[in-house]
XYZ file of C-alpha atoms in Angstrom:
568
model
C -0.012 -0.151 -0.080
C 2.401 2.529 -1.300
C 3.414 4.637 -4.255
C 6.609 4.637 -5.992
C 8.528 7.787 -5.520
C 7.623 8.744 -9.359
C 4.168 9.279 -8.124
C 2.517 12.716 -7.131
C 2.711 13.779 -3.592
C -0.637 14.228 -3.710
C -1.397 10.437 -4.173
C 0.973 9.422 -1.723
C -0.884 11.767 0.734
C -4.274 10.587 -0.050
C -3.028 7.028 -0.034
C -1.132 7.558 3.387
C -4.216 9.363 4.937
C -6.928 7.153 3.759
C -5.225 3.515 4.037
C -1.910 3.303 5.837
C -2.885 5.797 8.765
C -5.765 3.748 9.668
C -4.275 0.621 10.280
C -1.250 1.994 11.617
C -3.072 3.589 14.537
C -4.416 0.266 15.399
C -0.420 -1.308 14.978
C 0.778 1.179 17.005
C -1.208 0.031 20.009
C 0.936 -3.158 19.668
C 4.491 -1.770 19.244
C 6.724 -4.302 17.730
C 10.235 -4.156 19.060
C 13.269 -4.165 16.434
C 16.498 -5.213 17.624
C 19.869 -5.941 15.983
C 22.091 -8.202 16.333
C 23.767 -10.102 18.592
C 20.520 -11.908 19.828
C 20.595 -14.732 22.312
C 18.483 -17.328 23.655
C 17.686 -17.244 27.635
C 15.693 -20.683 28.097
C 12.662 -20.584 25.367
C 13.172 -16.841 24.607
C 15.333 -15.144 22.266
C 16.660 -11.913 23.971
C 18.930 -9.000 23.294
C 22.167 -8.015 24.793
C 20.536 -6.179 27.733
C 18.466 -9.795 28.253
C 15.061 -8.167 27.160
C 12.923 -10.694 25.069
C 12.733 -9.958 21.356
C 9.693 -11.784 19.979
C 10.299 -12.207 16.173
C 7.237 -11.145 14.272
C 8.299 -12.015 10.696
C 7.062 -12.171 7.253
C 8.406 -14.464 4.378
C 9.974 -12.791 1.259
C 10.458 -15.156 -1.319
C 13.683 -15.232 -3.140
C 14.512 -18.792 -3.828
C 12.730 -18.772 -7.434
C 14.126 -19.597 -10.904
C 14.799 -16.070 -11.206
C 16.861 -15.700 -7.915
C 15.662 -12.363 -7.598
C 13.655 -11.052 -4.176
C 9.935 -11.267 -5.485
C 8.273 -7.802 -6.235
C 11.248 -5.702 -7.399
C 9.597 -5.253 -11.006
C 6.282 -3.779 -9.219
C 8.205 -1.435 -6.122
C 11.211 -0.074 -5.226
C 13.253 -2.464 -2.932
C 13.480 0.422 -0.072
C 9.360 1.100 -0.540
C 9.143 -2.536 0.094
C 11.525 -2.586 2.923
C 9.672 0.384 4.870
C 6.345 -1.298 4.056
C 7.302 -3.911 5.888
C 7.646 -2.390 8.917
C 4.704 -0.070 8.394
C 2.502 -3.312 8.499
C 3.826 -3.830 11.807
C 6.338 -6.694 11.022
C 9.910 -6.506 12.797
C 11.175 -9.422 10.759
C 11.858 -10.796 7.483
C 12.679 -14.595 6.583
C 14.765 -14.216 3.178
C 14.836 -17.376 1.323
C 17.860 -18.381 -0.662
C 18.904 -21.273 -3.006
C 21.758 -22.842 -2.086
C 23.401 -22.925 -5.725
C 23.338 -19.219 -5.714
C 25.852 -19.066 -3.366
C 27.974 -22.192 -4.367
C 27.591 -22.191 -8.376
C 29.874 -19.577 -9.169
C 28.399 -19.117 -12.729
C 25.138 -19.063 -11.683
C 25.573 -16.555 -8.994
C 27.697 -14.134 -11.294
C 24.938 -13.991 -14.399
C 23.393 -10.686 -14.238
C 19.838 -10.123 -12.945
C 18.758 -8.863 -16.701
C 20.556 -12.313 -17.964
C 18.276 -14.168 -15.475
C 15.024 -12.836 -16.702
C 16.076 -13.030 -20.465
C 16.585 -16.705 -19.944
C 13.290 -17.315 -18.658
C 11.739 -15.400 -21.172
C 10.582 -12.701 -18.731
C 11.167 -9.631 -21.150
C 8.198 -7.347 -19.875
C 9.444 -7.870 -15.813
C 12.987 -6.375 -17.394
C 11.186 -3.118 -18.407
C 9.000 -3.088 -14.958
C 12.302 -3.815 -13.350
C 13.992 -1.079 -14.690
C 11.338 1.407 -13.952
C 11.306 0.510 -10.374
C 15.008 -0.591 -9.390
C 17.284 0.570 -12.168
C 20.520 -0.005 -9.777
C 19.464 -3.616 -9.875
C 19.236 -4.863 -13.271
C 22.426 -5.037 -14.432
C 23.926 -6.355 -10.789
C 24.925 -10.128 -10.333
C 21.714 -12.245 -9.182
C 24.338 -12.795 -6.047
C 25.227 -8.675 -5.583
C 21.260 -8.421 -5.949
C 20.312 -10.406 -3.289
C 23.005 -8.435 -1.006
C 21.186 -5.586 -2.265
C 17.988 -6.826 -0.735
C 19.691 -7.390 3.012
C 21.175 -3.959 2.650
C 17.751 -2.333 1.725
C 16.160 -4.175 5.003
C 19.152 -3.619 7.304
C 18.836 0.309 6.201
C 15.295 0.257 7.248
C 15.640 -1.564 10.482
C 14.360 -4.772 9.591
C 15.920 -7.660 11.491
C 16.560 -10.551 9.029
C 16.440 -14.457 8.936
C 18.488 -15.855 5.911
C 16.609 -18.899 5.252
C 18.445 -21.738 3.044
C 15.151 -22.723 1.113
C 15.947 -24.928 -0.986
C 19.233 -26.393 -3.386
C 18.095 -25.932 -7.063
C 16.386 -22.409 -7.993
C 12.672 -23.053 -7.787
C 9.234 -23.375 -6.189
C 9.388 -25.738 -3.002
C 8.426 -28.414 -1.753
C 7.568 -32.138 -2.755
C 8.742 -35.321 -1.496
C 10.648 -36.104 -4.830
C 12.100 -32.752 -6.073
C 15.593 -33.585 -5.338
C 16.163 -31.063 -2.721
C 14.439 -32.603 0.184
C 16.998 -34.668 2.392
C 20.913 -34.944 2.611
C 22.141 -37.525 -0.117
C 18.968 -36.223 -2.753
C 20.065 -35.448 -6.194
C 20.315 -31.356 -5.509
C 21.072 -31.942 -2.080
C 24.969 -32.697 -1.304
C 25.474 -32.126 2.491
C 29.266 -31.015 2.000
C 28.206 -28.375 -0.636
C 25.698 -27.426 1.726
C 27.790 -26.776 4.776
C 30.077 -24.768 2.672
C 27.168 -22.510 1.179
C 26.185 -21.942 5.001
C 29.853 -21.009 5.722
C 29.692 -18.636 2.882
C 26.199 -16.911 3.680
C 27.486 -16.711 7.220
C 30.794 -15.267 6.437
C 29.252 -12.665 3.747
C 26.678 -11.449 5.773
C 28.432 -11.193 9.047
C 29.196 -7.395 8.942
C 25.200 -7.019 8.607
C 23.937 -6.261 12.203
C 20.195 -6.872 11.284
C 21.345 -10.381 10.375
C 20.121 -11.551 13.144
C 19.563 -15.658 12.377
C 19.800 -18.231 9.670
C 17.682 -20.898 9.196
C 19.955 -23.795 8.049
C 17.319 -25.982 5.500
C 13.545 -25.854 4.469
C 11.260 -28.847 5.464
C 12.978 -31.584 5.341
C 11.480 -34.556 3.754
C 11.386 -37.384 0.976
C 12.206 -41.168 1.192
C 15.623 -40.786 2.254
C 14.963 -38.507 5.504
C 15.944 -40.152 8.589
C 16.682 -39.297 12.385
C 20.596 -40.367 12.195
C 21.272 -38.202 9.321
C 19.345 -35.421 10.723
C 21.610 -34.892 13.886
C 24.743 -35.941 11.647
C 24.384 -33.029 9.005
C 22.369 -30.601 11.160
C 25.027 -30.690 13.955
C 27.816 -30.104 11.364
C 26.069 -27.088 9.978
C 25.264 -25.331 12.867
C 29.003 -25.961 14.035
C 30.188 -24.421 10.842
C 27.499 -21.538 10.952
C 28.518 -20.826 14.169
C 32.216 -20.722 13.475
C 31.656 -18.428 10.616
C 29.747 -16.059 12.752
C 28.900 -16.670 16.414
C 26.822 -13.800 16.734
C 23.854 -15.152 14.856
C 21.052 -17.518 15.912
C 21.108 -20.960 14.505
C 17.680 -22.085 13.606
C 16.780 -25.789 13.031
C 13.739 -27.370 11.350
C 12.645 -30.580 11.523
C 11.387 -33.869 9.313
C 8.322 -34.408 7.522
C 7.981 -31.040 5.403
C 9.169 -29.377 9.172
C 5.908 -30.784 11.274
C 8.072 -33.125 13.558
C 10.726 -32.247 16.050
C 9.564 -35.427 17.972
C 13.019 -37.247 18.290
C 14.099 -34.568 20.584
C 12.382 -35.873 23.287
C 14.867 -38.581 23.566
C 18.028 -37.399 21.852
C 19.101 -33.736 22.535
C 21.302 -31.949 20.398
C 24.960 -32.248 20.797
C 26.879 -28.722 19.769
C 30.016 -27.254 21.390
C 28.253 -24.003 21.602
C 25.294 -22.531 23.555
C 22.530 -19.762 24.063
C 21.952 -19.777 20.053
C 19.881 -22.627 19.488
C 16.156 -22.108 18.189
C 13.935 -24.965 16.594
C 11.270 -24.137 13.719
C 8.287 -25.657 12.631
C 5.587 -25.071 9.791
C 1.936 -25.329 9.906
C -1.123 -24.746 7.331
C -4.628 -25.717 7.085
C -3.657 -27.853 4.025
C -1.063 -29.515 6.046
C -3.839 -31.674 7.154
C -5.552 -32.199 3.922
C -9.157 -31.319 4.135
C -9.684 -31.883 7.764
C -10.897 -28.726 8.669
C -13.593 -28.477 6.589
C -14.550 -32.353 7.129
C -14.796 -32.991 10.511
C -15.687 -31.139 13.229
C -13.982 -28.215 13.808
C -13.398 -28.790 17.873
C -12.344 -32.210 17.177
C -9.932 -30.929 14.292
C -8.569 -28.181 16.522
C -7.894 -30.713 19.431
C -6.343 -33.456 17.185
C -3.931 -30.734 15.288
C -3.053 -28.793 18.601
C -2.136 -32.371 20.298
C 0.286 -32.880 17.380
C 1.926 -29.699 17.092
C 2.697 -30.042 20.809
C 3.733 -33.233 20.723
C 5.951 -32.895 17.581
C 6.894 -29.675 17.964
C 5.858 -26.759 20.769
C 7.610 -28.899 23.422
C 10.774 -28.069 22.797
C 9.628 -24.768 24.918
C 9.195 -27.121 27.959
C 12.870 -28.014 27.206
C 14.314 -24.499 27.403
C 14.570 -23.853 23.636
C 12.502 -21.020 21.464
C 10.131 -22.327 19.200
C 10.146 -20.392 15.693
C 7.123 -21.042 13.802
C 8.501 -19.964 10.209
C 5.547 -20.788 8.081
C 1.901 -20.435 8.467
C -0.424 -18.510 6.615
C -4.446 -18.469 4.876
C -5.708 -17.657 1.552
C -6.124 -13.589 2.496
C -9.358 -13.645 0.601
C -11.245 -15.277 3.358
C -12.961 -17.566 1.562
C -11.488 -20.748 2.043
C -13.246 -22.841 4.968
C -10.708 -24.853 5.231
C -8.184 -22.252 6.215
C -10.505 -20.150 8.107
C -11.022 -22.870 10.596
C -7.656 -23.506 10.934
C -6.552 -20.337 11.475
C -9.173 -19.749 14.612
C -7.311 -22.679 16.176
C -3.757 -21.760 15.453
C -4.118 -18.216 16.610
C -5.552 -19.439 19.826
C -2.208 -21.836 20.377
C 0.145 -18.852 18.948
C -1.260 -16.425 21.744
C -1.212 -19.036 24.606
C 2.275 -20.037 24.037
C 3.707 -17.002 22.872
C 6.302 -18.467 20.316
C 8.148 -16.296 17.618
C 6.752 -16.584 14.388
C 7.308 -15.494 10.489
C 3.753 -15.681 8.430
C 3.830 -16.847 4.972
C 4.031 -14.492 2.786
C 4.944 -11.069 1.878
C 4.677 -11.941 -1.983
C 1.607 -10.695 -3.639
C 2.808 -12.201 -7.214
C 5.719 -14.038 -8.666
C 7.828 -13.292 -11.620
C 7.169 -17.004 -12.877
C 5.629 -19.936 -10.961
C 4.700 -23.067 -12.207
C 5.200 -21.668 -15.539
C 2.861 -18.930 -15.353
C 4.253 -15.259 -15.379
C 2.593 -12.900 -12.653
C 0.962 -15.861 -10.666
C -1.412 -14.325 -8.091
C -0.273 -15.483 -4.543
C -3.718 -15.330 -2.709
C -1.472 -15.924 0.826
C 0.212 -12.905 0.195
C -0.419 -9.906 2.286
C 0.065 -7.663 -0.738
C -2.361 -7.819 -3.672
C -0.820 -8.538 -7.141
C 0.495 -5.328 -7.812
C 2.591 -5.142 -4.634
C 0.614 -1.676 -4.219
C -2.638 -2.461 -1.898
C -2.593 -4.623 1.267
C -4.874 -7.777 0.242
C -6.871 -8.173 3.360
C -6.076 -5.146 6.280
C -8.432 -6.780 8.831
C -5.992 -9.783 8.562
C -2.872 -7.878 9.971
C -5.255 -6.303 12.650
C -6.168 -9.814 13.842
C -2.776 -10.655 14.405
C -1.782 -7.619 15.911
C -2.040 -9.142 19.642
C 0.518 -12.007 18.823
C 3.184 -9.121 17.416
C 4.118 -8.330 21.241
C 5.251 -10.402 23.896
C 2.708 -11.557 26.388
C 5.525 -12.419 28.759
C 9.030 -13.228 28.937
C 12.284 -11.375 30.108
C 12.033 -7.562 30.442
C 7.979 -8.204 30.436
C 6.834 -7.927 33.767
C 5.162 -4.866 34.178
C 2.558 -6.096 36.351
C 2.076 -9.413 38.285
C 1.371 -12.798 36.527
C -2.437 -12.666 35.357
C -4.538 -14.036 32.723
C -6.364 -12.303 29.394
C -9.030 -13.969 27.826
C -8.316 -13.881 24.353
C -10.796 -13.901 20.891
C -8.704 -15.772 18.285
C -11.516 -15.130 15.439
C -11.136 -11.242 15.996
C -7.538 -11.125 17.495
C -8.736 -8.968 20.701
C -9.395 -9.412 24.088
C -12.025 -9.125 26.741
C -11.942 -5.363 28.082
C -13.805 -3.243 30.261
C -14.158 0.528 28.754
C -16.273 1.697 31.937
C -18.181 0.481 35.046
C -21.507 0.958 33.441
C -20.544 -0.794 29.763
C -21.001 -4.599 29.532
C -18.017 -6.585 28.702
C -16.674 -6.587 25.398
C -13.954 -6.715 22.779
C -10.970 -4.548 22.100
C -7.552 -4.336 21.917
C -5.289 -6.820 23.747
C -3.128 -3.899 24.962
C -6.030 -2.478 26.846
C -7.215 -5.934 28.333
C -9.211 -6.875 31.394
C -6.612 -8.558 34.021
C -8.148 -11.797 35.247
C -7.310 -14.625 37.749
C -8.642 -18.191 37.012
C -9.066 -19.940 40.343
C -9.166 -23.636 40.944
C -12.686 -23.290 41.903
C -12.926 -22.189 37.932
C -14.122 -18.728 38.246
C -12.780 -16.119 36.316
C -12.381 -12.742 38.635
C -11.241 -9.257 37.673
C -7.487 -8.633 39.291
C -7.773 -5.911 41.588
C -11.495 -6.125 43.127
C -14.458 -8.188 44.212
C -15.723 -9.044 40.616
C -16.424 -12.190 38.988
C -17.732 -13.101 35.640
C -21.026 -14.524 35.537
C -23.518 -15.960 33.355
C -26.860 -13.994 33.197
C -29.423 -14.761 30.549
C -29.188 -16.638 27.508
C -28.396 -14.323 24.481
C -27.846 -11.503 27.121
C -24.422 -9.951 28.154
C -22.582 -11.523 30.650
C -22.223 -9.769 34.279
C -19.722 -9.116 37.210
C -20.841 -9.867 40.554
C -19.691 -10.192 43.907
C -21.240 -13.330 44.692
C -18.961 -16.125 43.492
C -20.272 -19.475 44.754
C -22.998 -20.243 42.449
C -22.795 -22.383 38.960
C -23.386 -19.134 37.066
C -19.878 -17.745 38.121
C -17.510 -21.060 37.373
C -16.535 -21.559 33.932
C -15.192 -24.675 32.573
C -12.882 -25.229 29.825
C -14.673 -27.839 27.886
C -14.815 -29.276 24.077
C -11.686 -30.827 22.262
C -10.214 -27.484 21.015
C -10.252 -26.597 24.891
C -11.412 -23.136 23.860
C -15.133 -23.372 25.233
C -15.716 -21.518 28.424
C -18.888 -22.940 29.424
C -21.097 -22.268 32.615
C -24.629 -22.591 33.794
C -27.718 -20.458 33.934
C -29.953 -20.274 37.273
C -32.417 -22.770 35.430
C -28.948 -25.259 34.926
C -29.045 -24.575 31.226
C -25.806 -24.782 30.001
C -24.006 -22.031 27.986
C -20.710 -20.237 26.540
C -18.913 -17.500 26.045
C -20.003 -15.708 22.599
C -19.697 -12.700 21.061
C -22.713 -10.428 19.379
C -22.517 -8.404 16.263
C -21.336 -5.426 18.325
C -18.413 -7.168 20.449
C -20.068 -7.498 23.289
C -19.782 -10.566 25.622
C -22.704 -12.623 25.583
C -23.770 -16.168 26.791
C -25.427 -18.413 23.936
C -26.141 -22.034 23.649
C -22.891 -23.839 23.058
C -22.379 -25.080 19.468
C -20.759 -27.381 17.523
C -19.715 -29.953 20.523
C -21.223 -32.842 18.658
C -18.648 -34.433 16.916
C -21.168 -35.603 13.929
C -21.432 -31.926 13.073
C -19.166 -31.196 10.436
C -20.429 -27.922 8.951
C -20.818 -26.207 12.357
C -18.177 -23.311 12.781
C -17.281 -22.584 16.361
C -15.120 -19.732 16.012
C -17.415 -17.178 17.640
C -17.460 -18.952 20.956
C -13.625 -20.022 21.111
C -11.797 -18.152 23.735
C -8.281 -18.648 25.239
C -7.233 -17.612 28.914
C -3.524 -16.652 28.084
C -0.823 -15.816 30.724
C 0.299 -12.542 30.649
C 2.775 -10.052 32.343
C 2.205 -7.345 30.027
C 0.715 -3.975 31.111
C -3.279 -4.064 30.787
C -5.505 -0.945 31.059
C -6.847 -0.193 34.767
C -9.970 1.058 35.138
C -9.757 3.038 38.113
C -13.537 3.299 38.584
C -13.694 -0.407 39.061
C -10.431 -0.434 41.466
C -11.054 2.035 43.986
C -14.679 1.900 44.769
C -15.375 0.364 48.067
C -17.355 -2.734 48.184
C -20.395 -1.088 49.460
C -20.411 1.296 46.497
C -19.911 -1.841 43.973
C -23.127 -3.342 45.544
C -25.350 -0.824 45.323
C -23.862 0.149 41.635
C -24.333 -3.788 40.539
C -27.972 -3.575 41.468
C -28.912 -0.367 40.270
C -27.424 -1.269 36.683
C -27.729 -4.935 37.307
C -28.226 -5.485 33.615
C -24.919 -4.146 32.852
C -22.744 -6.033 35.369
């Protein structure tokens, strides 16, 4: 959502006024810390040199395809793209690269112009000349360096990701790039390439990490070779540049790290190791649209934790370096998956990289200018494809907890994945509603299953079906107890005075109400429970304090509750 320098100033003013400023007002409530190297690991957290947590909130920028140039440079100036990444609320880019770019001198030395000509992309050369004239006659290797330099200049952190060996689209089980010993995956050449990349970018402070290989897979994959070569690759990168994080992917398209349960890594260094996993809706086929959504969510989350997220408990950071959805919002499978995934992302507070920045490709699957519907940018790299999606992920851009984020005592916030918002209270006289998580109400969740507002005497209470929930001082009856039910573990259920079971829900005005619990039957495959999915999240992040609700004495609370009973 930006204009190139050749655009008129009036258009730029109009664009920023109408489109970007509205988005930035929201994003600024969730400011993302940008840091430069060196970064370290402190147990499960990534931290800077002062020990404060730095949460990676990244976007994937594809640069591993046949052209061997970061996508989109025919559409916008590289610096405009770099600035837009920050403006959209990301602090980091996972920049992909093909191994042969750095290990095959004849390949890496061809000019960008020649690379485009070889693929018949003549019109793209004209567009590239218009938007990035200085890049056209650079070698493809120097063009990659120029993109890294632009990101660093604009204070974007960079993860260099070895995505593939032979340039092209990724990934399949039989593409020759999947595992050590495959046709295009010589492990010794790979280690040489990792060493060269680590050395080449050692002086770039914003290069904070290297992801050693994307989505290991295929018939040759095995655990013993994973340990053998991943340990060698990690040692080689650390020897070349001891400042950067070393990020290791798992097996089976980066879904599986379960072998780490029994066999830890054996490295000569510490404080630098991060593990990564991937997850999409299509990872599980049509599970999300063909099965009951609660059941699917429970199954997938159990697998993600048992095969990947458990490393957090082992004391390592987890980087979910690929996830994403069809940004058009029409894919039922993706929509249900993402409601579930976002709940886990908030609960576990892991680092992440969204797929993808790319709005369109120079060439993919034989199609010039292929539209990428998972891209946050539209086909023309000018418009944001779905601004509401960026608002929705705002809550997970900044830490809920971690070193340096202990502004308040530990508490809970109640997160609503379908909107990316949290339960808050705007005033004493208004019902609870959804709003920015930076202004969320601070809750306690007691063993007795009561949800109490930190700092006063109120607990959450179900009132009437279809009506707003209340805050009450009497917390002993069933209507004040909230069970976490369903396979998804995201329904909050209570009972009305007539013993009717209800669940938290959201009305069209974002007011928190109770409704009949939906989608609980495993036979119901068409129901979408998203509006009733809530996650109780651990947090030490500062929340908005409603003084009127914290400073009134108990007797005043009681009188106000009775006078305004329908609201509180």
